[in-house]
Every structure is written in C-alpha cells, then in structure tokens.
PDB file of C-alpha atoms and ligand atoms in Angstrom:
ATOM      1  CA  MET A   8      31.409   2.896 -24.345  1.00  0.00           C
ATOM      2  CA  ARG A   9      32.849   2.065 -20.687  1.00  0.00           C
ATOM      3  CA  CYS A  10      31.244   4.698 -19.793  1.00  0.00           C
ATOM      4  CA  ALA A  11      27.929   3.534 -21.229  1.00  0.00           C
ATOM      5  CA  ALA A  12      27.899   0.153 -19.574  1.00  0.00           C
ATOM      6  CA  LEU A  13      28.328   1.939 -16.514  1.00  0.00           C
ATOM      7  CA  ILE A  14      25.349   4.143 -16.979  1.00  0.00           C
ATOM      8  CA  ALA A  15      23.206   0.848 -17.913  1.00  0.00           C
ATOM      9  CA  ALA A  16      24.344  -0.792 -14.881  1.00  0.00           C
ATOM     10  CA  ALA A  17      23.616   2.277 -12.370  1.00  0.00           C
ATOM     11  CA  THR A  18      19.846   2.359 -14.131  1.00  0.00           C
ATOM     12  CA  LEU A  19      19.368  -0.631 -13.252  1.00  0.00           C
ATOM     13  CA  ILE A  20      20.967  -1.155  -9.810  1.00  0.00           C
ATOM     14  CA  CYS A  21      18.427   1.727  -9.361  1.00  0.00           C
ATOM     15  CA  LEU A  22      15.547  -0.188 -10.839  1.00  0.00           C
ATOM     16  CA  ALA A  23      15.710  -3.059  -8.793  1.00  0.00           C
ATOM     17  CA  GLY A  24      16.111  -0.878  -5.951  1.00  0.00           C
ATOM     18  CA  ALA A  25      12.740   0.894  -6.256  1.00  0.00           C
ATOM     19  CA  ALA A  26      11.031  -2.677  -7.092  1.00  0.00           C
ATOM     20  CA  ARG A  27      12.392  -3.889  -4.048  1.00  0.00           C
ATOM     21  CA  ALA A  28      11.227  -0.580  -1.530  1.00  0.00           C
ATOM     22  CA  GLU A  29       7.725  -1.290  -3.193  1.00  0.00           C
ATOM     23  CA  GLU A  30       7.694  -4.589  -2.141  1.00  0.00           C
ATOM     24  CA  PHE A  31       7.865  -4.132   1.305  1.00  0.00           C
ATOM     25  CA  GLY A  32       4.646  -1.230   1.296  1.00  0.00           C
ATOM     26  CA  ASP A  33       5.254   2.518   0.499  1.00  0.00           C
ATOM     27  CA  VAL A  34       6.827   4.193   3.708  1.00  0.00           C
ATOM     28  CA  TYR A  35       4.281   7.924   3.261  1.00  0.00           C
ATOM     29  CA  ALA A  36       1.464   5.967   2.941  1.00  0.00           C
ATOM     30  CA  GLY A  37       1.770   4.128   5.535  1.00  0.00           C
ATOM     31  CA  GLN A  38       2.978   7.482   7.463  1.00  0.00           C
ATOM     32  CA  VAL A  39       0.065   8.815   5.949  1.00  0.00           C
ATOM     33  CA  TYR A  40      -2.298   5.864   7.597  1.00  0.00           C
ATOM     34  CA  VAL A  41      -1.006   5.526  10.667  1.00  0.00           C
ATOM     35  CA  LYS A  42      -1.324   9.188  11.607  1.00  0.00           C
ATOM     36  CA  ASP A  43      -4.854   8.724  10.766  1.00  0.00           C
ATOM     37  CA  VAL A  44      -5.667   5.202  13.074  1.00  0.00           C
ATOM     38  CA  CYS A  45      -2.621   4.372  15.414  1.00  0.00           C
ATOM     39  CA  ALA A  46      -2.299   8.356  16.151  1.00  0.00           C
ATOM     40  CA  PRO A  47      -4.370   8.258  19.336  1.00  0.00           C
ATOM     41  CA  CYS A  48      -2.497   6.348  21.556  1.00  0.00           C
ATOM     42  CA  HIS A  49       0.835   5.842  19.691  1.00  0.00           C
ATOM     43  CA  ALA A  50       3.093   8.967  18.984  1.00  0.00           C
ATOM     44  CA  VAL A  51       3.931   7.978  15.464  1.00  0.00           C
ATOM     45  CA  GLN A  52       6.839  10.617  14.372  1.00  0.00           C
ATOM     46  CA  PRO A  53      10.143   9.944  14.685  1.00  0.00           C
ATOM     47  CA  GLU A  54      11.349  12.662  16.936  1.00  0.00           C
ATOM     48  CA  ALA A  55       8.123  11.925  19.818  1.00  0.00           C
ATOM     49  CA  SER A  56       8.421   9.665  22.689  1.00  0.00           C
ATOM     50  CA  MET A  57       5.703  10.344  24.600  1.00  0.00           C
ATOM     51  CA  SER A  58       2.427   8.167  23.344  1.00  0.00           C
ATOM     52  CA  PRO A  59      -0.822   9.693  24.092  1.00  0.00           C
ATOM     53  CA  LYS A  60      -1.983   6.560  25.588  1.00  0.00           C
ATOM     54  CA  ILE A  61       1.069   6.259  27.900  1.00  0.00           C
ATOM     55  CA  ASP A  62       0.856   2.465  27.857  1.00  0.00           C
ATOM     56  CA  ALA A  63       1.992   2.262  24.016  1.00  0.00           C
ATOM     57  CA  PRO A  64       4.721   2.522  22.665  1.00  0.00           C
ATOM     58  CA  SER A  65       5.976   5.258  20.601  1.00  0.00           C
ATOM     59  CA  PHE A  66       6.612   3.648  17.641  1.00  0.00           C
ATOM     60  CA  ALA A  67      10.334   4.819  17.106  1.00  0.00           C
ATOM     61  CA  ALA A  68      10.843   3.029  20.349  1.00  0.00           C
ATOM     62  CA  VAL A  69       9.080  -0.306  18.793  1.00  0.00           C
ATOM     63  CA  ALA A  70      11.084   0.120  15.749  1.00  0.00           C
ATOM     64  CA  ASN A  71      14.532   0.283  17.862  1.00  0.00           C
ATOM     65  CA  THR A  72      13.415  -3.095  19.830  1.00  0.00           C
ATOM     66  CA  PRO A  73      16.155  -5.729  19.397  1.00  0.00           C
ATOM     67  CA  GLY A  74      15.356  -8.639  16.850  1.00  0.00           C
ATOM     68  CA  MET A  75      12.919  -6.249  15.484  1.00  0.00           C
ATOM     69  CA  THR A  76      11.379  -7.377  12.208  1.00  0.00           C
ATOM     70  CA  ARG A  77       8.445  -7.284   9.512  1.00  0.00           C
ATOM     71  CA  THR A  78       8.342 -10.473  10.574  1.00  0.00           C
ATOM     72  CA  ALA A  79       7.264 -10.218  14.110  1.00  0.00           C
ATOM     73  CA  LEU A  80       5.316  -6.734  13.236  1.00  0.00           C
ATOM     74  CA  THR A  81       2.814  -8.693  11.067  1.00  0.00           C
ATOM     75  CA  VAL A  82       2.664 -10.889  13.827  1.00  0.00           C
ATOM     76  CA  TRP A  83       1.379  -8.138  16.113  1.00  0.00           C
ATOM     77  CA  LEU A  84      -1.010  -6.578  13.941  1.00  0.00           C
ATOM     78  CA  THR A  85      -2.534  -9.813  12.341  1.00  0.00           C
ATOM     79  CA  THR A  86      -3.279 -11.196  15.911  1.00  0.00           C
ATOM     80  CA  PRO A  87      -6.062 -10.001  18.234  1.00  0.00           C
ATOM     81  CA  HIS A  88      -4.970  -8.251  21.513  1.00  0.00           C
ATOM     82  CA  PRO A  89      -6.279  -6.643  24.593  1.00  0.00           C
ATOM     83  CA  THR A  90      -4.811  -3.595  25.161  1.00  0.00           C
ATOM     84  CA  MET A  91      -5.333  -2.493  21.163  1.00  0.00           C
ATOM     85  CA  PRO A  92      -8.415  -2.788  18.526  1.00  0.00           C
ATOM     86  CA  ASN A  93      -8.253  -5.157  16.913  1.00  0.00           C
ATOM     87  CA  TYR A  94      -7.557  -3.817  13.196  1.00  0.00           C
ATOM     88  CA  VAL A  95      -8.106  -5.368   9.406  1.00  0.00           C
ATOM     89  CA  LEU A  96      -5.237  -3.987   7.736  1.00  0.00           C
ATOM     90  CA  GLU A  97      -5.574  -4.610   4.131  1.00  0.00           C
ATOM     91  CA  HIS A  98      -2.849  -6.561   2.654  1.00  0.00           C
ATOM     92  CA  GLN A  99      -1.419  -2.987   1.319  1.00  0.00           C
ATOM     93  CA  ASP A 100      -1.556  -0.853   4.677  1.00  0.00           C
ATOM     94  CA  LEU A 101       0.015  -3.792   6.593  1.00  0.00           C
ATOM     95  CA  ASP A 102       2.975  -3.634   4.035  1.00  0.00           C
ATOM     96  CA  ASN A 103       2.766   0.770   4.234  1.00  0.00           C
ATOM     97  CA  VAL A 104       2.284   0.545   8.164  1.00  0.00           C
ATOM     98  CA  ILE A 105       5.089  -2.068   8.481  1.00  0.00           C
ATOM     99  CA  ALA A 106       7.395  -0.081   5.649  1.00  0.00           C
ATOM    100  CA  TYR A 107       6.975   3.774   7.840  1.00  0.00           C
ATOM    101  CA  ILE A 108       7.652   1.758  11.797  1.00  0.00           C
ATOM    102  CA  LEU A 109      10.714   0.068  10.595  1.00  0.00           C
ATOM    103  CA  SER A 110      11.921   3.323   8.346  1.00  0.00           C
ATOM    104  CA  LEU A 111      11.937   4.711  12.220  1.00  0.00           C
ATOM    105  CA  LYS A 112      14.738   2.181  12.589  1.00  0.00           C
ATOM    106  CA  ASN A 113      18.272   4.322  13.711  1.00  0.00           C
ATOM    107  CA  ASP A 114      21.173   2.716  11.966  1.00  0.00           C
TER     108      ASP A 114
HETATM  109  C1  LIG B 212      -6.642   2.586  21.109  1.00  0.00           C
HETATM  110  C2  LIG B 212      -5.234   2.513  21.494  1.00  0.00           C
HETATM  111  C3  LIG B 212      -4.381   2.056  20.430  1.00  0.00           C
HETATM  112  C4  LIG B 212      -4.277   2.184  18.879  1.00  0.00           C
HETATM  113  C5  LIG B 212      -5.591   3.243  18.510  1.00  0.00           C
HETATM  114  C6  LIG B 212      -3.480   1.817  18.715  1.00  0.00           C
HETATM  115  N1  LIG B 212      -2.691   1.099  19.723  1.00  0.00           N
HETATM  116 FE1  LIG B 212      -1.061  -0.210  19.350  1.00  0.00          FE
HETATM  117  N2  LIG B 212      -1.249  -0.544  21.460  1.00  0.00           N
HETATM  118  C7  LIG B 212      -1.402   0.001  22.122  1.00  0.00           C
HETATM  119  C8  LIG B 212      -1.260  -0.573  23.497  1.00  0.00           C
HETATM  120  C9  LIG B 212      -1.976   0.200  24.857  1.00  0.00           C
HETATM  121  C10 LIG B 212       0.057  -1.020  23.538  1.00  0.00           C
HETATM  122  C11 LIG B 212       0.811  -1.998  24.541  1.00  0.00           C
HETATM  123  C12 LIG B 212       0.634  -3.053  24.611  1.00  0.00           C
HETATM  124  C13 LIG B 212       0.861  -4.072  25.433  1.00  0.00           C
HETATM  125  O1  LIG B 212       1.956  -4.310  25.503  1.00  0.00           O
HETATM  126  O2  LIG B 212       0.237  -5.406  25.444  1.00  0.00           O
HETATM  127  C14 LIG B 212       0.092  -1.530  21.897  1.00  0.00           C
HETATM  128  C15 LIG B 212       1.429  -2.069  21.348  1.00  0.00           C
HETATM  129  C16 LIG B 212       1.409  -1.925  20.438  1.00  0.00           C
HETATM  130  C17 LIG B 212       3.017  -2.523  19.205  1.00  0.00           C
HETATM  131  C18 LIG B 212       3.814  -3.459  19.724  1.00  0.00           C
HETATM  132  C19 LIG B 212       4.696  -2.853  20.602  1.00  0.00           C
HETATM  133  C20 LIG B 212       5.788  -3.776  21.222  1.00  0.00           C
HETATM  134  O3  LIG B 212       6.020  -3.639  22.135  1.00  0.00           O
HETATM  135  O4  LIG B 212       5.829  -4.893  20.318  1.00  0.00           O
HETATM  136  C21 LIG B 212       2.505  -1.954  18.196  1.00  0.00           C
HETATM  137  C22 LIG B 212       3.219  -2.689  17.221  1.00  0.00           C
HETATM  138  C23 LIG B 212       1.737  -1.433  17.696  1.00  0.00           C
HETATM  139  N3  LIG B 212       1.067  -1.339  18.842  1.00  0.00           N
HETATM  140  C24 LIG B 212       1.278  -0.837  16.695  1.00  0.00           C
HETATM  141  C25 LIG B 212      -0.543  -0.259  16.302  1.00  0.00           C
HETATM  142  C26 LIG B 212      -0.247   0.221  15.099  1.00  0.00           C
HETATM  143  C27 LIG B 212       0.347  -0.086  13.871  1.00  0.00           C
HETATM  144  C28 LIG B 212      -1.788   0.971  15.040  1.00  0.00           C
HETATM  145  C29 LIG B 212      -2.480   1.847  13.930  1.00  0.00           C
HETATM  146  C30 LIG B 212      -2.690   0.609  13.262  1.00  0.00           C
HETATM  147  C31 LIG B 212      -1.793   0.883  17.398  1.00  0.00           C
HETATM  148  N4  LIG B 212      -1.107   0.105  17.594  1.00  0.00           N
HETATM  149  C32 LIG B 212      -3.207   1.676  16.981  1.00  0.00           C
HETATM  150  C33 LIG B 212      -3.074   0.750  21.656  1.00  0.00           C
HETATM  151  C34 LIG B 212      -3.549   1.560  20.238  1.00  0.00           C
END
C-alpha cells in the first residue's frame, strides 16, 4: 500500500513538473524558431560563441548574463531596438524562444 501511495505521489510531482514546463514555453519549438529567424545574426547553438553578426551576442552569452530573466528577455523582445529588426513574436513563440535561450544557462 505504501508503495502505491509513493508511486501516486511521484506521478503527481511529474505531472506538475510537466505542466510547469509547458507554461514556460517549449524549448524545442523555440530552438526551431531561433534557427530560422535569429540565426542570421546570433549564434543560437549552446556551443557556438561567435555570432554571424559580430555585434550580436551569442544566445549562450545572453543566457549567462548575470541577472538574465524571463522578464528581461520579454522586455527586450517586445520593445524596438535600432540594431535589431522589430519582431512581432506571437505570445507562444515568445515563450518558446525565451524558454530556449534560458535553457542555455550553465548551472
Ligand atoms: C539583423 C540581425 C539580428 C537579428 C535577425 C536578430 N538580432 Fe538580436 N541582436 C542583434 C544585435 C546587433 C544585438 C546587439 C544590440 C545591442 O546591444 O544594442 C542584438 C541583441 C539581442 C538581445 C540582447 C542581448 C543582451 O545583451 O541583452 C537579445 C535577447 C536578442 N538580440 C534576441 C534576438 C532574438 C530572440 C532574435 C530572433 C527572434 C534576434 N535577436 C534576431 C541583431 C539581430
């Protein structure tokens, strides 16, 4: 009986984790999106540090900037910047892209 209760609890924790991850966007979908849209200027792969456009930071560097948060990325990506094209990212794309960038953070 105890064992069954433990399994039930573990399942619940797993389900809660999956739901949370979804809320913060889909890392894989974000990767697909940035490869398509952002890669002409930014190094988007975890191991890449040199961006095609020299003054665009690699996404790994962005992710590892101290204090980098979902909020900071949301602000950056929803306000105009002279050095970057203005993107209108749909809400879901925005979440996915941010989830992908933050996944490059080294723990
Ligand atoms: C035409 C080239 C170009 C494209 C395409 C582009 N960027 Fe940028 N991006 C830049 C440049 C240049 C900078 C540096 C701007 C600065 O510091 O003023 C920058 C800066 C950034 C920063 C801020 C980094 C920091 O230090 O805070 C983020 C985040 C970012 N880009 C995300 C994206 C995302 C996500 C995409 C795709 C949806 C994208 N960029 C597409 C050129 C580009």
